[in-house]
């Protein structure tokens, strides 16, 4: 079974969905039809996801759950217990996808030290699929050589019309690693681009819907978030939008390599 076959490509991001308001936004997303929720140990939203899932009345098997291991939990003896804590907060036996949230800050820990326990977590059935986030081509090469062919099934990276990460995304596509776009709507800033605004008007959609339709057309997954029901709904509706090939090509020209998330301890980007 491949990740591409089971992960709904449009998911709901949960960064910032805190407290009861957060639970309500996640629940609204489930009611609107999202069947993929993205959380992380550092977001402090795993319990909100668990509560919303419970309240929705949906079966566990109906919703694809992703969490990410914090770099603080890297290493033998730490990673698996931290994932067990995440399962407790989510109130599930198993997550669908577990990612290494970032490469070890400043490369301080060798990759094997924190990838091996993730492989073990998958072998023990704590997670169906495993993957990485914010990994460069060099790190993916290393991860694939440690893990063996076919085990690293996802790389979650910053990707939207302003930062298209073309080289890295191409590498992932070539090696059957599903790309998930975070900040897929550039945090609501797409309306600053006159070309996108004009195209959105032509299709009678929002620039955010344009971006999401573009990412899905490229075969990527995308995980926008919002605290507002109308936006949660309109982002979801982007799945209905089919863009003409010439418009996909025009969106490709809007790439400005405008990276919003680049901590100084992060990797040297491709
Ligand atoms: N792996 C990683 O390192 C990493 C890093 C960052 C994010 N992520 C994941 O990716 C998810 C999404 O990224 P993100 O939250 O940074 O950015 P995003 O989804 O691109 O943007 C969210 C922002 O855009 C606004 N927004 C939402 N829908 C909108 C619409 N239709 N029109 C205009 N504005 C809209 C939201 O404000 P309102 O709430 O006011 O609507 C919010 O401020 C996160 O929740 C998280 O799950 C992962």
Coordinates of C-alpha atoms and ligand atoms in Angstrom, one line a residue:
X1 CA 0.0 0.0 0.0
X2 CA 1.4 3.4 -1.0
X3 CA 0.9 6.7 0.8
X4 CA -0.4 8.2 -2.4
X5 CA -3.3 5.7 -2.4
X6 CA -4.5 6.4 1.1
X7 CA -3.7 10.0 2.1
X8 CA -6.4 12.6 1.1
X9 CA -4.4 15.2 -0.7
X10 CA -6.2 18.2 0.9
X11 CA -5.7 18.1 4.6
X12 CA -6.4 20.6 7.4
X13 CA -3.4 22.1 9.2
X14 CA -3.8 22.6 12.9
X15 CA -1.0 25.0 13.9
X16 CA -2.7 27.7 16.0
X17 CA -5.9 25.8 16.6
X18 CA -5.7 25.9 20.3
X19 CA -8.2 25.6 23.1
X20 CA -11.9 25.1 22.6
X21 CA -11.9 27.4 19.6
X22 CA -9.3 25.2 18.0
X23 CA -11.4 22.1 18.7
X24 CA -14.4 23.8 17.0
X25 CA -12.4 24.8 14.0
X26 CA -11.0 21.2 13.5
X27 CA -14.6 19.8 14.1
X28 CA -15.9 22.3 11.4
X29 CA -13.2 21.0 9.0
X30 CA -14.3 17.4 9.6
X31 CA -18.0 18.4 9.1
X32 CA -17.1 20.2 5.9
X33 CA -15.4 17.1 4.6
X34 CA -11.7 17.2 5.4
X35 CA -10.5 13.7 6.2
X36 CA -6.8 14.5 6.8
X37 CA -5.6 16.4 9.9
X38 CA -2.0 17.6 10.3
X39 CA -0.6 18.1 13.8
X40 CA 2.8 18.0 15.5
X41 CA 4.2 17.5 19.0
X42 CA 5.4 21.1 19.0
X43 CA 2.0 22.6 17.9
X44 CA 0.3 21.6 21.1
X45 CA -2.8 20.7 19.1
X46 CA -2.7 16.9 19.3
X47 CA -5.3 16.8 22.1
X48 CA -7.6 19.2 20.2
X49 CA -7.3 16.9 17.2
X50 CA -8.2 13.9 19.4
X51 CA -11.2 15.7 21.0
X52 CA -12.5 16.9 17.6
X53 CA -12.2 13.4 16.1
X54 CA -14.1 12.0 19.1
X55 CA -16.8 14.6 18.9
X56 CA -17.2 14.2 15.1
X57 CA -18.5 10.6 15.6
X58 CA -16.4 9.6 12.6
X59 CA -14.7 6.2 12.7
X60 CA -11.0 6.3 13.3
X61 CA -10.4 4.7 9.9
X62 CA -12.2 7.6 8.1
X63 CA -9.6 10.2 9.1
X64 CA -6.0 10.3 8.1
X65 CA -3.8 11.6 11.0
X66 CA -0.3 13.0 10.7
X67 CA 1.9 14.0 13.6
X68 CA 5.6 15.1 13.7
X69 CA 8.3 14.3 16.1
X70 CA 9.9 17.3 17.8
X71 CA 13.7 17.5 17.4
X72 CA 13.8 17.5 21.2
X73 CA 12.6 13.9 21.1
X74 CA 15.3 12.7 18.8
X75 CA 17.4 9.7 19.8
X76 CA 17.0 6.1 21.0
X77 CA 14.9 5.9 24.2
X78 CA 13.2 9.2 23.5
X79 CA 11.5 9.1 20.1
X80 CA 9.2 6.1 20.6
X81 CA 8.0 7.1 24.1
X82 CA 7.3 10.6 22.7
X83 CA 5.2 9.0 19.9
X84 CA 3.4 7.0 22.5
X85 CA 2.6 10.2 24.4
X86 CA 1.3 11.7 21.1
X87 CA -1.0 8.6 20.6
X88 CA -2.3 9.2 24.1
X89 CA -3.1 12.8 23.4
X90 CA -4.7 11.9 20.0
X91 CA -6.5 9.0 21.8
X92 CA -5.7 6.6 19.0
X93 CA -3.7 3.3 18.8
X94 CA -1.8 4.3 15.7
X95 CA -1.2 7.4 13.6
X96 CA -1.3 7.2 9.8
X97 CA 1.9 9.1 9.2
X98 CA 4.7 10.2 11.5
X99 CA 7.3 12.7 10.3
X100 CA 10.7 13.9 11.6
X101 CA 9.7 17.6 11.9
X102 CA 13.1 19.0 11.1
X103 CA 16.6 17.7 10.5
X104 CA 18.5 17.8 13.8
X105 CA 19.3 21.5 14.5
X106 CA 22.7 22.5 13.0
X107 CA 23.1 18.8 12.1
X108 CA 24.1 18.1 15.7
X109 CA 22.8 14.6 15.7
X110 CA 23.6 12.0 13.0
X111 CA 20.4 11.2 11.0
X112 CA 20.6 7.5 11.9
X113 CA 20.2 8.3 15.6
X114 CA 16.7 9.6 15.1
X115 CA 15.7 7.8 11.9
X116 CA 16.4 4.3 13.2
X117 CA 13.9 4.7 16.1
X118 CA 11.3 6.0 13.7
X119 CA 11.7 2.9 11.5
X120 CA 11.3 0.8 14.7
X121 CA 8.1 2.7 15.6
X122 CA 6.7 1.8 12.2
X123 CA 7.8 -1.9 12.6
X124 CA 6.0 -1.9 16.0
X125 CA 2.8 -0.6 14.3
X126 CA 2.7 2.8 16.1
X127 CA 2.5 4.5 12.7
X128 CA 1.4 3.2 9.2
X129 CA 3.7 5.4 7.2
X130 CA 6.8 7.4 8.0
X131 CA 8.4 10.5 6.4
X132 CA 10.3 13.7 7.0
X133 CA 9.7 17.4 6.9
X134 CA 12.1 20.3 5.9
X135 CA 14.5 17.7 4.4
X136 CA 16.8 18.7 1.6
X137 CA 17.9 16.5 -1.3
X138 CA 21.1 15.6 0.4
X139 CA 19.3 14.6 3.6
X140 CA 16.7 12.6 1.6
X141 CA 19.5 10.7 -0.1
X142 CA 20.9 9.9 3.3
X143 CA 17.5 9.0 4.7
X144 CA 16.8 6.7 1.8
X145 CA 20.1 4.9 2.1
X146 CA 19.5 4.3 5.9
X147 CA 15.9 3.3 5.6
X148 CA 15.9 1.4 2.4
X149 CA 13.9 1.9 -0.8
X150 CA 10.3 2.9 -0.4
X151 CA 10.1 3.6 3.3
X152 CA 10.4 7.4 3.3
X153 CA 7.0 8.2 1.8
X154 CA 6.6 11.9 2.5
X155 CA 8.5 15.2 2.7
X156 CA 6.5 18.1 4.1
X157 CA 8.0 21.4 2.9
X158 CA 7.1 25.0 2.5
X159 CA 5.6 25.3 -1.0
X160 CA 3.1 27.8 -2.5
X161 CA 3.2 29.9 -5.7
X162 CA 5.8 32.3 -4.1
X163 CA 8.2 29.5 -3.1
X164 CA 7.8 26.5 -5.4
X165 CA 10.8 24.5 -4.3
X166 CA 11.0 23.1 -7.8
X167 CA 14.3 21.2 -7.6
X168 CA 13.4 19.5 -4.3
X169 CA 9.9 18.7 -5.4
X170 CA 11.2 17.2 -8.6
X171 CA 13.5 15.0 -6.7
X172 CA 10.7 13.8 -4.5
X173 CA 8.4 13.1 -7.4
X174 CA 11.2 11.1 -9.1
X175 CA 11.7 9.0 -6.0
X176 CA 8.1 8.4 -5.2
X177 CA 8.1 10.6 -2.1
X178 CA 4.8 12.4 -1.8
X179 CA 5.3 16.2 -1.3
X180 CA 3.0 17.9 1.2
X181 CA 2.9 21.7 0.9
X182 CA 2.9 23.6 4.2
X183 CA 2.0 27.3 4.2
X184 CA 0.2 26.3 0.9
X185 CA -1.7 29.6 0.8
X186 CA 1.4 31.7 1.8
X187 CA -0.3 32.7 5.0
X188 CA -3.0 34.7 3.2
X189 CA -0.5 36.9 1.3
X190 CA -1.3 35.7 -2.3
X191 CA -3.6 38.7 -2.9
X192 CA -0.4 40.8 -3.1
X193 CA 0.3 39.3 -6.6
X194 CA -1.6 41.1 -9.4
X195 CA -1.2 38.2 -11.8
X196 CA -2.8 35.8 -9.3
X197 CA -5.6 38.3 -8.5
X198 CA -6.4 38.7 -12.1
X199 CA -6.4 35.0 -12.7
X200 CA -8.6 34.4 -9.6
X201 CA -11.1 36.9 -10.9
X202 CA -11.2 35.1 -14.3
X203 CA -12.1 31.8 -12.5
X204 CA -14.3 33.5 -9.9
X205 CA -12.3 32.0 -7.1
X206 CA -9.9 33.4 -4.4
X207 CA -6.1 33.5 -4.9
X208 CA -6.0 30.9 -2.1
X209 CA -8.2 28.5 -4.1
X210 CA -6.0 29.1 -7.1
X211 CA -2.9 28.1 -5.1
X212 CA -4.5 25.0 -3.7
X213 CA -5.8 23.9 -7.1
X214 CA -2.3 24.5 -8.5
X215 CA -0.6 22.3 -5.8
X216 CA -3.2 19.5 -6.2
X217 CA -2.7 19.6 -10.0
X218 CA 1.0 19.1 -9.5
X219 CA 0.2 15.9 -7.5
X220 CA 1.2 17.4 -4.1
X221 CA -0.8 17.3 -0.9
X222 CA -1.6 20.6 0.8
X223 CA -2.6 21.4 4.4
X224 CA -4.1 24.9 4.7
X225 CA -5.5 26.1 8.0
X226 CA -7.9 28.8 9.2
X227 CA -9.8 29.6 12.3
X228 CA -12.7 30.9 10.2
X229 CA -15.4 28.5 9.0
X230 CA -16.0 30.3 5.7
X231 CA -12.3 30.1 4.8
X232 CA -12.1 26.4 6.0
X233 CA -15.0 25.8 3.6
X234 CA -13.7 27.8 0.6
X235 CA -10.2 26.2 0.9
X236 CA -11.8 22.8 0.8
X237 CA -13.8 23.7 -2.3
X238 CA -10.5 24.4 -4.2
X239 CA -10.5 20.6 -4.9
X240 CA -13.3 21.3 -7.5
X241 CA -11.2 23.8 -9.4
X242 CA -9.5 22.6 -12.6
X243 CA -6.9 24.9 -14.0
X244 CA -6.0 25.2 -17.7
X245 CA -2.5 24.1 -18.5
X246 CA -1.5 27.6 -19.5
X247 CA -2.6 28.9 -16.1
X248 CA -0.6 26.3 -14.3
X249 CA 2.4 27.5 -16.4
X250 CA 1.6 31.1 -15.5
X251 CA 1.4 30.3 -11.8
X252 CA 4.8 28.6 -12.2
X253 CA 6.2 32.0 -13.2
X254 CA 5.2 33.6 -9.8
X255 CA 7.9 31.7 -7.9
X256 CA 10.0 34.3 -6.0
X257 CA 11.8 31.8 -3.7
X258 CA 10.0 33.7 -0.9
X259 CA 10.7 31.4 2.1
X260 CA 8.9 32.4 5.3
X261 CA 10.1 29.7 7.6
X262 CA 13.9 29.5 7.8
X263 CA 15.3 29.2 11.3
X264 CA 19.1 29.9 11.5
X265 CA 19.6 26.3 12.8
X266 CA 17.9 24.8 9.8
X267 CA 19.6 23.0 6.8
X268 CA 21.2 24.7 3.8
X269 CA 18.2 24.7 1.4
X270 CA 18.4 23.4 -2.1
Ligands
LIG1 N1 6.4 21.0 8.7 C1 6.6 22.2 9.1 O1 7.7 22.7 9.5 C2 5.4 23.2 9.1 C3 5.6 24.6 9.2 C4 4.5 25.4 9.1 C5 3.2 24.9 9.0 N2 3.0 23.6 8.9 C6 1.7 23.0 8.8 O2 1.0 23.6 7.7 C7 -0.2 24.1 8.1 C8 -0.5 25.4 7.2 O3 0.6 26.3 7.3 P1 0.4 27.7 8.0 O4 -0.7 27.7 9.0 O5 1.7 28.2 8.4 O6 0.0 28.7 6.7 P2 -1.2 28.8 5.7 O7 -2.2 27.6 5.8 O8 -0.6 29.0 4.4 O9 -1.9 30.1 6.1 C9 -2.8 30.2 7.2 C10 -3.1 31.7 7.4 O10 -3.9 32.1 6.3 C11 -5.1 32.6 6.7 N3 -6.1 32.1 5.7 C12 -6.6 30.8 5.7 N4 -7.5 30.7 4.7 C13 -7.5 31.9 4.0 C14 -8.2 32.3 2.9 N5 -9.0 31.5 2.2 N6 -8.0 33.6 2.5 C15 -7.2 34.4 3.2 N7 -6.5 34.0 4.3 C16 -6.6 32.8 4.7 C17 -5.3 32.2 8.1 O11 -5.9 33.2 8.9 P3 -7.4 33.0 9.6 O12 -7.2 31.9 10.6 O13 -7.7 34.3 10.2 O14 -8.3 32.6 8.5 C18 -3.9 32.0 8.6 O15 -3.4 33.1 9.2 C19 0.0 24.4 9.6 O16 -1.2 24.6 10.2 C20 0.8 23.2 10.0 O17 -0.2 22.1 10.1 C21 4.1 22.7 8.9

